[in-house]
CSV table of C-alpha atoms in Angstrom, one decimal:
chain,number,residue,atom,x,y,z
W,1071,UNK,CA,0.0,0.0,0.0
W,1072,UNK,CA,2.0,3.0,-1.1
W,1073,UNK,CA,0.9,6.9,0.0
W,1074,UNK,CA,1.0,10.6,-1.1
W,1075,UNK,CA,1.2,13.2,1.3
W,1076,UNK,CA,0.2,16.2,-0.1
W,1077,UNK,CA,-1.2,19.8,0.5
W,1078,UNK,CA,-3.7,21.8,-1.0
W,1079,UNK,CA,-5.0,25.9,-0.8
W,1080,UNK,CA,-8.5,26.8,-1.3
W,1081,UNK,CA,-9.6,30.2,-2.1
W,1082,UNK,CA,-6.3,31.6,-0.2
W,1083,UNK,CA,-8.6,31.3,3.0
W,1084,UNK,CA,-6.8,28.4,4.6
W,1085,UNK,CA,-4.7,25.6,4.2
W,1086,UNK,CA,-5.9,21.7,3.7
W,1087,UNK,CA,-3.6,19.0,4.0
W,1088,UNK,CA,-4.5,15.3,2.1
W,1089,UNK,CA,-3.2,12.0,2.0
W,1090,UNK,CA,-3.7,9.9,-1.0
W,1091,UNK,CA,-3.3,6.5,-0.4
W,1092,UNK,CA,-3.2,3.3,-2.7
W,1093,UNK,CA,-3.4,0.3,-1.3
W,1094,UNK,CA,-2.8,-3.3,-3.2
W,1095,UNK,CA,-1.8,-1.5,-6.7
W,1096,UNK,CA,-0.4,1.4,-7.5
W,1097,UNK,CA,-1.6,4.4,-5.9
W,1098,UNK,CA,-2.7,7.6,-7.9
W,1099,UNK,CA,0.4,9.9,-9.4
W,1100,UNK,CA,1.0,13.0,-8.2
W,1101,UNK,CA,0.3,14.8,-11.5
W,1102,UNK,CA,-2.9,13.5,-12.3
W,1103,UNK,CA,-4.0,14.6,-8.3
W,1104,UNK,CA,-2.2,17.8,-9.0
W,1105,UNK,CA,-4.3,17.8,-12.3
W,1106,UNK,CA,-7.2,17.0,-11.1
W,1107,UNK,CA,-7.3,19.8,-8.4
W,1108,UNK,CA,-6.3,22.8,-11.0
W,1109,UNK,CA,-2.7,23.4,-9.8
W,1110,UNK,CA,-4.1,23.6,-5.3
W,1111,UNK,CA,-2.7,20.3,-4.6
W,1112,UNK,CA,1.3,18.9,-4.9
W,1113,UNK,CA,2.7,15.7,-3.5
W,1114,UNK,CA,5.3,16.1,-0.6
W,1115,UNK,CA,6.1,12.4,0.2
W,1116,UNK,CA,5.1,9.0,-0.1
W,1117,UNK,CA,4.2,6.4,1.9
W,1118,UNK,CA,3.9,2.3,2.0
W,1119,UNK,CA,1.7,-0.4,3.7
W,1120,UNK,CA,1.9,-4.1,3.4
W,1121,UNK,CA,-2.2,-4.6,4.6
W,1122,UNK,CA,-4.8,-3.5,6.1
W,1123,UNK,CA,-3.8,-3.9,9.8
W,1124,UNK,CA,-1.7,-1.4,9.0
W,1125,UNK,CA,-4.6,1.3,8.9
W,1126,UNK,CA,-4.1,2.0,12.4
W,1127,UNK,CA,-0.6,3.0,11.9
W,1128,UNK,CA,-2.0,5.3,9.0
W,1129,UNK,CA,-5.1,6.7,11.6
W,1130,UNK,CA,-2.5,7.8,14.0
W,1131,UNK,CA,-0.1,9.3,11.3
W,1132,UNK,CA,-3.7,11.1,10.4
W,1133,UNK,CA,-4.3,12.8,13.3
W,1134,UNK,CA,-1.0,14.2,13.9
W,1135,UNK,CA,-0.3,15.5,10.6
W,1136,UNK,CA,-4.3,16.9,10.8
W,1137,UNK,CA,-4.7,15.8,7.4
W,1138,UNK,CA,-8.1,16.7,5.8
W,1139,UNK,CA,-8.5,13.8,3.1
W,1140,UNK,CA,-7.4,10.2,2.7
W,1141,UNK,CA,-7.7,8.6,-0.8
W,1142,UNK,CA,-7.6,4.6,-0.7
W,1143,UNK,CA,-6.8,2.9,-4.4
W,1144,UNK,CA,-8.0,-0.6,-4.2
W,1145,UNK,CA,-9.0,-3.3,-6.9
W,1146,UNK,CA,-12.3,-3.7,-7.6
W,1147,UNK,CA,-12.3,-7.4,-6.2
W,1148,UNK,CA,-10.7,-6.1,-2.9
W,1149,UNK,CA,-13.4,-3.2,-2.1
W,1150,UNK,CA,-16.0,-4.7,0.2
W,1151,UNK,CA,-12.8,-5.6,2.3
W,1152,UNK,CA,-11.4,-2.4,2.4
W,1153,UNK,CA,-15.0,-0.7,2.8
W,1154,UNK,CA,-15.8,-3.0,5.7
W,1155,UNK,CA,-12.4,-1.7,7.2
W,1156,UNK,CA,-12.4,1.6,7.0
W,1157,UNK,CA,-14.1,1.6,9.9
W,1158,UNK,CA,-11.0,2.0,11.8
W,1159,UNK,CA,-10.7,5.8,10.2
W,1160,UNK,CA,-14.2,6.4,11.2
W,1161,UNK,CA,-13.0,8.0,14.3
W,1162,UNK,CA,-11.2,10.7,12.2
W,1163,UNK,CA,-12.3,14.3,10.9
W,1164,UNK,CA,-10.5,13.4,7.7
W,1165,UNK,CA,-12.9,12.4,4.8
W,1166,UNK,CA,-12.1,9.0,3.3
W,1167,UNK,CA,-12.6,8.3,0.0
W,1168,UNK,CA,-12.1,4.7,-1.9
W,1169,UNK,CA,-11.0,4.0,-5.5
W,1170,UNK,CA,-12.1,0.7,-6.9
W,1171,UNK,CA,-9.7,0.1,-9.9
W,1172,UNK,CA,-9.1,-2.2,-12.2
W,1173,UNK,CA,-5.9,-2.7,-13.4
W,1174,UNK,CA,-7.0,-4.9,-16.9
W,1175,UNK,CA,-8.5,-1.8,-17.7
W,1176,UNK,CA,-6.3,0.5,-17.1
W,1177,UNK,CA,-3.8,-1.4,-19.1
W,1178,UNK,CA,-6.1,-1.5,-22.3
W,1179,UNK,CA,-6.3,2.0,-22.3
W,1180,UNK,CA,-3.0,2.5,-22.4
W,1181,UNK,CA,-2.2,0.5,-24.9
W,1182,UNK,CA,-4.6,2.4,-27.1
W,1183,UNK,CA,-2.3,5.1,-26.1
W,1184,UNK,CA,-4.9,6.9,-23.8
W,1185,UNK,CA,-2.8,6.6,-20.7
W,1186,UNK,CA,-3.6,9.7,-20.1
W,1187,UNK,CA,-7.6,8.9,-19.2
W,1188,UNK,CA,-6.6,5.5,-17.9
W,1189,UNK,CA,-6.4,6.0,-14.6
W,1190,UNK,CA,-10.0,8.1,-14.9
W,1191,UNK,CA,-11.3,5.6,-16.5
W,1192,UNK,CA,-11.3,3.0,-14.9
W,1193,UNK,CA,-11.8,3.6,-11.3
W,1194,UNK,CA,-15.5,3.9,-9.4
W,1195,UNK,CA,-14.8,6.8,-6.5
W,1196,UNK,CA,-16.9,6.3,-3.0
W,1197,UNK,CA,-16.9,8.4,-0.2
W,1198,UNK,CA,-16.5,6.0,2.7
W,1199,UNK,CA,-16.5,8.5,5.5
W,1200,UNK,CA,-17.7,12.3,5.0
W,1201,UNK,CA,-15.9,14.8,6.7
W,1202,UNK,CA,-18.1,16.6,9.9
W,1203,UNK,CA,-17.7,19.9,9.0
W,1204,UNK,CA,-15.6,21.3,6.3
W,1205,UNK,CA,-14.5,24.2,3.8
W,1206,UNK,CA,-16.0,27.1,4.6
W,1207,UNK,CA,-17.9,26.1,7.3
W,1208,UNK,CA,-14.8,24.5,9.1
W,1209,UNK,CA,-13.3,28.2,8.9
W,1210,UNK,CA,-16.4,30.3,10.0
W,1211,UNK,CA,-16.4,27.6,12.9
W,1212,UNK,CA,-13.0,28.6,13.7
W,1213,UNK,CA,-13.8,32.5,13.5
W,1214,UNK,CA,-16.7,32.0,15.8
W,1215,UNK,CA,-14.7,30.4,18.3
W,1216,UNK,CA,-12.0,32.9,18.7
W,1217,UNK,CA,-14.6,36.2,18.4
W,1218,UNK,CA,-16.2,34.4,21.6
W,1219,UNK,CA,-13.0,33.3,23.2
W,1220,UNK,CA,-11.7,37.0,23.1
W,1221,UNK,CA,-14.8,38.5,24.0
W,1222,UNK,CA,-15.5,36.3,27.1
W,1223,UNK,CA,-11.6,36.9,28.4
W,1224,UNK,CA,-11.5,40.0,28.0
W,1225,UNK,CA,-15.4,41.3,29.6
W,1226,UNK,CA,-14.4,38.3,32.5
W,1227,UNK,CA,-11.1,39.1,33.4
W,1228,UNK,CA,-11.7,41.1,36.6
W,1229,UNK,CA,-14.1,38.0,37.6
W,1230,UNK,CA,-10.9,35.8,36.4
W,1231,UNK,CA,-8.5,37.3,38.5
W,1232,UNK,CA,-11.0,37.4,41.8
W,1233,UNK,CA,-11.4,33.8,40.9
W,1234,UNK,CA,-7.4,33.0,41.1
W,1235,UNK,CA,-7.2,35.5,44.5
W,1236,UNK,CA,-10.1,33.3,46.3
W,1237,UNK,CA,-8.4,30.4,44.9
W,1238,UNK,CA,-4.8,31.2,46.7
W,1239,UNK,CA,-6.5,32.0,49.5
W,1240,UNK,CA,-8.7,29.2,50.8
W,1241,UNK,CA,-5.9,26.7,49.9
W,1242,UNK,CA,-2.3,26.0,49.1
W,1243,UNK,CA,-1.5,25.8,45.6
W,1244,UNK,CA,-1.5,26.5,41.7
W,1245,UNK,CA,-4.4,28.6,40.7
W,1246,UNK,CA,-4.4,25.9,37.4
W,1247,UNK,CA,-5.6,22.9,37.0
W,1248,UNK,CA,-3.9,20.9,34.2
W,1249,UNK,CA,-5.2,17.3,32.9
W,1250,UNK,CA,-4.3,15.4,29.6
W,1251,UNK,CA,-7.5,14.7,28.2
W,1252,UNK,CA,-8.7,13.2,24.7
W,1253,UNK,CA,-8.9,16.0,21.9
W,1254,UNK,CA,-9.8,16.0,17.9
W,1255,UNK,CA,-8.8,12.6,15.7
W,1256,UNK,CA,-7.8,11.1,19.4
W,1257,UNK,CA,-5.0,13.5,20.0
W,1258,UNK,CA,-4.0,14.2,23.3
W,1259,UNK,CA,-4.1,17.9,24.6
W,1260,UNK,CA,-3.3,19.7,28.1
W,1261,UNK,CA,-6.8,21.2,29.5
W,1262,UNK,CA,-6.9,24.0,31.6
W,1263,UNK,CA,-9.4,24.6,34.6
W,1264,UNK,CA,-9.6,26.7,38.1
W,1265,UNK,CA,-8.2,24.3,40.8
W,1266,UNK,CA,-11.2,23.2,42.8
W,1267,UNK,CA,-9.4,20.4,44.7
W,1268,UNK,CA,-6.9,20.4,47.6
W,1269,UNK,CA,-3.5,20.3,45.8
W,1270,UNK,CA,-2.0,16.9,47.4
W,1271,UNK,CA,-5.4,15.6,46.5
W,1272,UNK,CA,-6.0,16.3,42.7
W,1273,UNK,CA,-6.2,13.4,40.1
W,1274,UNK,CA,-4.3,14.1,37.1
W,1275,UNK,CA,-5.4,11.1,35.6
W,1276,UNK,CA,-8.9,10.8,37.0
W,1277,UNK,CA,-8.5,7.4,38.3
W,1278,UNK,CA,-11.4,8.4,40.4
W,1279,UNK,CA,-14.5,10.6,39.0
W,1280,UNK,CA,-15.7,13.8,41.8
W,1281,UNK,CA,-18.9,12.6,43.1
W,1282,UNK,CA,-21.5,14.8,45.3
W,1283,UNK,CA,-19.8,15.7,48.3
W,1284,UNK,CA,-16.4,15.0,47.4
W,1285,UNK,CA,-13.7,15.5,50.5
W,1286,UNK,CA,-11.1,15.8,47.5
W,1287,UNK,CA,-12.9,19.6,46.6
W,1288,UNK,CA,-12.1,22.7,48.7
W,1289,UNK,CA,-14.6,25.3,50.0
W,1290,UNK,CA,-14.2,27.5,47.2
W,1291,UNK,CA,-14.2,24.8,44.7
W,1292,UNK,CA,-17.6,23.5,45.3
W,1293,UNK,CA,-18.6,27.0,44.5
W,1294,UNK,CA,-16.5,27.2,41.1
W,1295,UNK,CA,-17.4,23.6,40.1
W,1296,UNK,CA,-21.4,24.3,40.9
W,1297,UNK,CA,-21.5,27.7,38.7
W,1298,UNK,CA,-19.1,26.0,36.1
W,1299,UNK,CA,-16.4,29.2,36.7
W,1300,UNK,CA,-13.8,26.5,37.0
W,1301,UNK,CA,-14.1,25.9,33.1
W,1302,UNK,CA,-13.5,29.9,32.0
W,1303,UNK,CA,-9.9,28.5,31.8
W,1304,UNK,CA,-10.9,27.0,28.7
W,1305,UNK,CA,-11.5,29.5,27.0
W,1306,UNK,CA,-7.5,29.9,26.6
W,1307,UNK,CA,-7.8,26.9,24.6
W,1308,UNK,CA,-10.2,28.0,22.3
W,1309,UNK,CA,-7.5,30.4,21.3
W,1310,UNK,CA,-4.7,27.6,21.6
W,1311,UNK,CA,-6.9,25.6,18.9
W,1312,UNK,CA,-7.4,22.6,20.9
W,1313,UNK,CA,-10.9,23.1,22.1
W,1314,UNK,CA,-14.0,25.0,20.2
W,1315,UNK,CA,-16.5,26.6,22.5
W,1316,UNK,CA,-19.2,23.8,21.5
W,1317,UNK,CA,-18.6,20.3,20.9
W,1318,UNK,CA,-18.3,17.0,22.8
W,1319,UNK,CA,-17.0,17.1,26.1
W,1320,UNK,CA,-13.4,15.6,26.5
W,1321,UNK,CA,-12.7,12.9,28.8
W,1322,UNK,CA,-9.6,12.1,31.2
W,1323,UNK,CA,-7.3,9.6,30.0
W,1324,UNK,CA,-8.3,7.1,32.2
W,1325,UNK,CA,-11.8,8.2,32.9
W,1326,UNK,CA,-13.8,4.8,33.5
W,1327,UNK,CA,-17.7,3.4,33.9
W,1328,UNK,CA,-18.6,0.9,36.1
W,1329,UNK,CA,-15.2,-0.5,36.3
W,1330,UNK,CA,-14.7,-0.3,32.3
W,1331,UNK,CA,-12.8,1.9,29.9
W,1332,UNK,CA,-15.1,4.4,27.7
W,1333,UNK,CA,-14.6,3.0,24.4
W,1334,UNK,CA,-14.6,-0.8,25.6
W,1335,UNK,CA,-18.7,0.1,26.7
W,1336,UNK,CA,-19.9,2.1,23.7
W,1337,UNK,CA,-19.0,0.7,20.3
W,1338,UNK,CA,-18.8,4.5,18.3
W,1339,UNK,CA,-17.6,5.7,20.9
W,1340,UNK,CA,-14.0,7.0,19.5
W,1341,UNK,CA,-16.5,8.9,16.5
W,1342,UNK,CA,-16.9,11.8,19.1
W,1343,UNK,CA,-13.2,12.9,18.2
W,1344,UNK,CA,-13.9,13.7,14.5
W,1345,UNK,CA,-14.8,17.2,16.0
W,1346,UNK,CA,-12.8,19.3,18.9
W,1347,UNK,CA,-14.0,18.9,22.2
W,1348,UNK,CA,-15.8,21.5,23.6
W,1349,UNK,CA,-16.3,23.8,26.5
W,1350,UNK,CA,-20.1,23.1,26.3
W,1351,UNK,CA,-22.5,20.6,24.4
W,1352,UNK,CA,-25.8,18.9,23.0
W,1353,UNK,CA,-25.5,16.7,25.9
W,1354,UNK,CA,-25.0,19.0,28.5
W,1355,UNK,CA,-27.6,21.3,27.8
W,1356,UNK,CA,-30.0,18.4,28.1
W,1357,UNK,CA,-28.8,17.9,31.7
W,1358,UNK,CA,-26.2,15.0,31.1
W,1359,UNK,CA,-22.9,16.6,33.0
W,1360,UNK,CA,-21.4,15.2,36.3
W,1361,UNK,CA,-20.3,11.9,37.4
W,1362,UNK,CA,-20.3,9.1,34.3
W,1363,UNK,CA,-21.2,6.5,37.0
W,1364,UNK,CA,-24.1,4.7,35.0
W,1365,UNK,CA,-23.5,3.0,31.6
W,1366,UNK,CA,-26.3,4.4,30.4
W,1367,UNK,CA,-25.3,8.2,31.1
W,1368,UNK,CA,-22.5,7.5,29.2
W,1369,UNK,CA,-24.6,6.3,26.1
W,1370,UNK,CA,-27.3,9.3,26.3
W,1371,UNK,CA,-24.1,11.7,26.3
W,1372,UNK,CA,-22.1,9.9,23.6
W,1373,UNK,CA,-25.7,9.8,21.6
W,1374,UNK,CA,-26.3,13.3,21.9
W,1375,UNK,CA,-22.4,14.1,21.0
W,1376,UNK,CA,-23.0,12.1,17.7
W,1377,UNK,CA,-26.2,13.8,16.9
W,1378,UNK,CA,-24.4,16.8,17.3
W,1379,UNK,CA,-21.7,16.0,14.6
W,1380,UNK,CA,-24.4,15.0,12.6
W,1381,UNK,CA,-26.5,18.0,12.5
W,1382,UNK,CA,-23.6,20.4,12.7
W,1383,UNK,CA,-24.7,24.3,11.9
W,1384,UNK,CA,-23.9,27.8,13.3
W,1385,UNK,CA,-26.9,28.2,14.1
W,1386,UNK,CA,-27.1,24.9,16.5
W,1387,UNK,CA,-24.0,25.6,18.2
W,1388,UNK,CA,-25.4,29.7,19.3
W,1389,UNK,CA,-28.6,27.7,20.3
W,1390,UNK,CA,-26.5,25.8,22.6
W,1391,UNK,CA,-24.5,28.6,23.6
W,1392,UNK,CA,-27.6,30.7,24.7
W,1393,UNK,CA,-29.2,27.0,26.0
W,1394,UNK,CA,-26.0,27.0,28.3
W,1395,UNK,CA,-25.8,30.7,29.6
W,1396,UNK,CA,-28.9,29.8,32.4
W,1397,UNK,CA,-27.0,26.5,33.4
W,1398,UNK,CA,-24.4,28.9,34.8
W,1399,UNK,CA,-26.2,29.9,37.7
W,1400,UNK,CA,-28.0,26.8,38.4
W,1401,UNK,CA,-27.3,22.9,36.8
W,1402,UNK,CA,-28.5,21.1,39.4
W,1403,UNK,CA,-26.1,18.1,37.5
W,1404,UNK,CA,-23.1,20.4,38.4
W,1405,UNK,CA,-21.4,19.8,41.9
């Protein structure tokens, strides 16, 4: 399985990187992508795999290269094989496209000296996966979530350094809370929050979920965590690019339900990361935050975070927004 790496600009508003891939025969050649995209799209490197297993090797490459677009060449007898394993991108923002080719074909073009059209010819394109939001909208997304970001830090940040002064005073401390937590294509990325717990007591890892009436959370912190001003933090990494003000909340690494890691208990689980997590959701204006302690909370929330992807708009996410605003003062799921 052999792949191009290669990078494309669309209307000068921002940059899209895609990876062409060809597995079992050869894989497209650079010209005839560069071709086909006018002149926006040039091959940087190339890759091979041996077989499918290998996907998951080329879904992590995928997310840390954020590359937009993955083109899989396959002959036509392999793809309901490849189509039934793709699945193991479906995790991924990228959209995935697969080329059924035949080779015979391709070779009797050629030889009527059509080589030119061969390629074209004699491939079937189908779009395996569809990107969650893209283009334009991927970019106005963007533009909304650093016009709030700013906005918020900057009305807030009297409220914002009270916070860190209440904070250093009722205990010892960092006024920062930092936690690895699971981000866009299953990336890992450093979250920020008001400390709420007793410094030798915090969980980086969240081996343990805060419950109601957690010893673990200071004085003050019950008061940040129940008005959600423990989460303005966040708003820094809006403007880092990590997090978007709406979107599926991000779990700790080692978050756990009933004794069982997220994605062993919910099959599509991992399809929550083909967006960036978010400060607020779908799910948590419909009263699912707080302890995951049921498997079934953990399949509403998932639920509504797919439904979310799904039905993606500006509009949706300043419903949620203003659907979020009234939880601030009182979530009776917050504590």
């Amino acid at each position: 399985m052999q792949a191009h790496v290669r990078h494309s600009v669309k209307n000068g508003a921002f940059v899209n990187k895609s990876l062409s891939v060809g597995m079992f025969c050869e894989p497209l050649h650079g010209q005839e992508l560069a071709h086909e995209t006018q002149g926006q799209t040039h091959v940087v490197r190339r890759l091979r795999l041996d077989d499918l297993n290998e996907l998951m090797t080329l879904s992590g490459e995928v997310s840390f290269a954020e590359i937009d677009q993955v083109h899989i060449l396959t002959p036509w007898q392999h793809a309901p094989l490849v189509m039934n394993n793709v699945n193991l991108l479906r995790h991924l923002s990228a959209e995935v496209i697969v080329l059924a080719f035949d080779p015979q074909v391709g070779q009797n073009l050629a030889s009527r000296q059509e080589f030119g059209r061969s390629l074209q010819s004699s491939r079937i394109s189908i779009c395996a996966v569809e990107p969650p939001i893209s283009g334009w909208n991927l970019w106005l997304k963007r533009k909304e979530d650093i016009a709030i970001a700013a906005v918020v830090l900057t009305l807030l940040l009297p409220l914002l350094l009270a916070v860190a002064l209440m904070i250093k005073y009722d205990s010892e401390g960092p006024v920062f809370f930092r936690q690895r937590r699971v981000g866009l294509n299953g990336s890992i990325f450093e979250i920020l929050k008001f400390r709420t717990m007793y410094m030798h007591q915090t969980d980086p890892d969240a081996t343990r979920q805060t419950g109601k009436g957690d010893p673990r959370v200071t004085r003050i912190g019950r008061f940040l965590r129940r008005t959600s001003l423990d989460e303005l933090p966040q708003f820094i990494n809006v403007l880092q690019g990590t997090m978007s003000i709406v979107g599926p909340r991000p779990h700790a690494l080692q978050t756990k339900t009933e004794g069982k890691s997220l994605e062993e208990l919910v099959e599509h689980y991992a399809a929550r990361h083909r967006v960036k997590p978010g400060i607020t959701g779908l799910a948590q204006v419909h009263g699912l935050r707080g302890e995951l302690d049921k498997v079934e909370k953990l399949r509403r929330r998932v639920d509504y975070d797919i439904e979310y992807i799904d039905k993606w708009s500006i509009w949706l996410d300043l419903k949620i927004i203003l659907k979020t605003l009234p939880l601030v003062f009182y979530d009776k799921s917050a504590y």
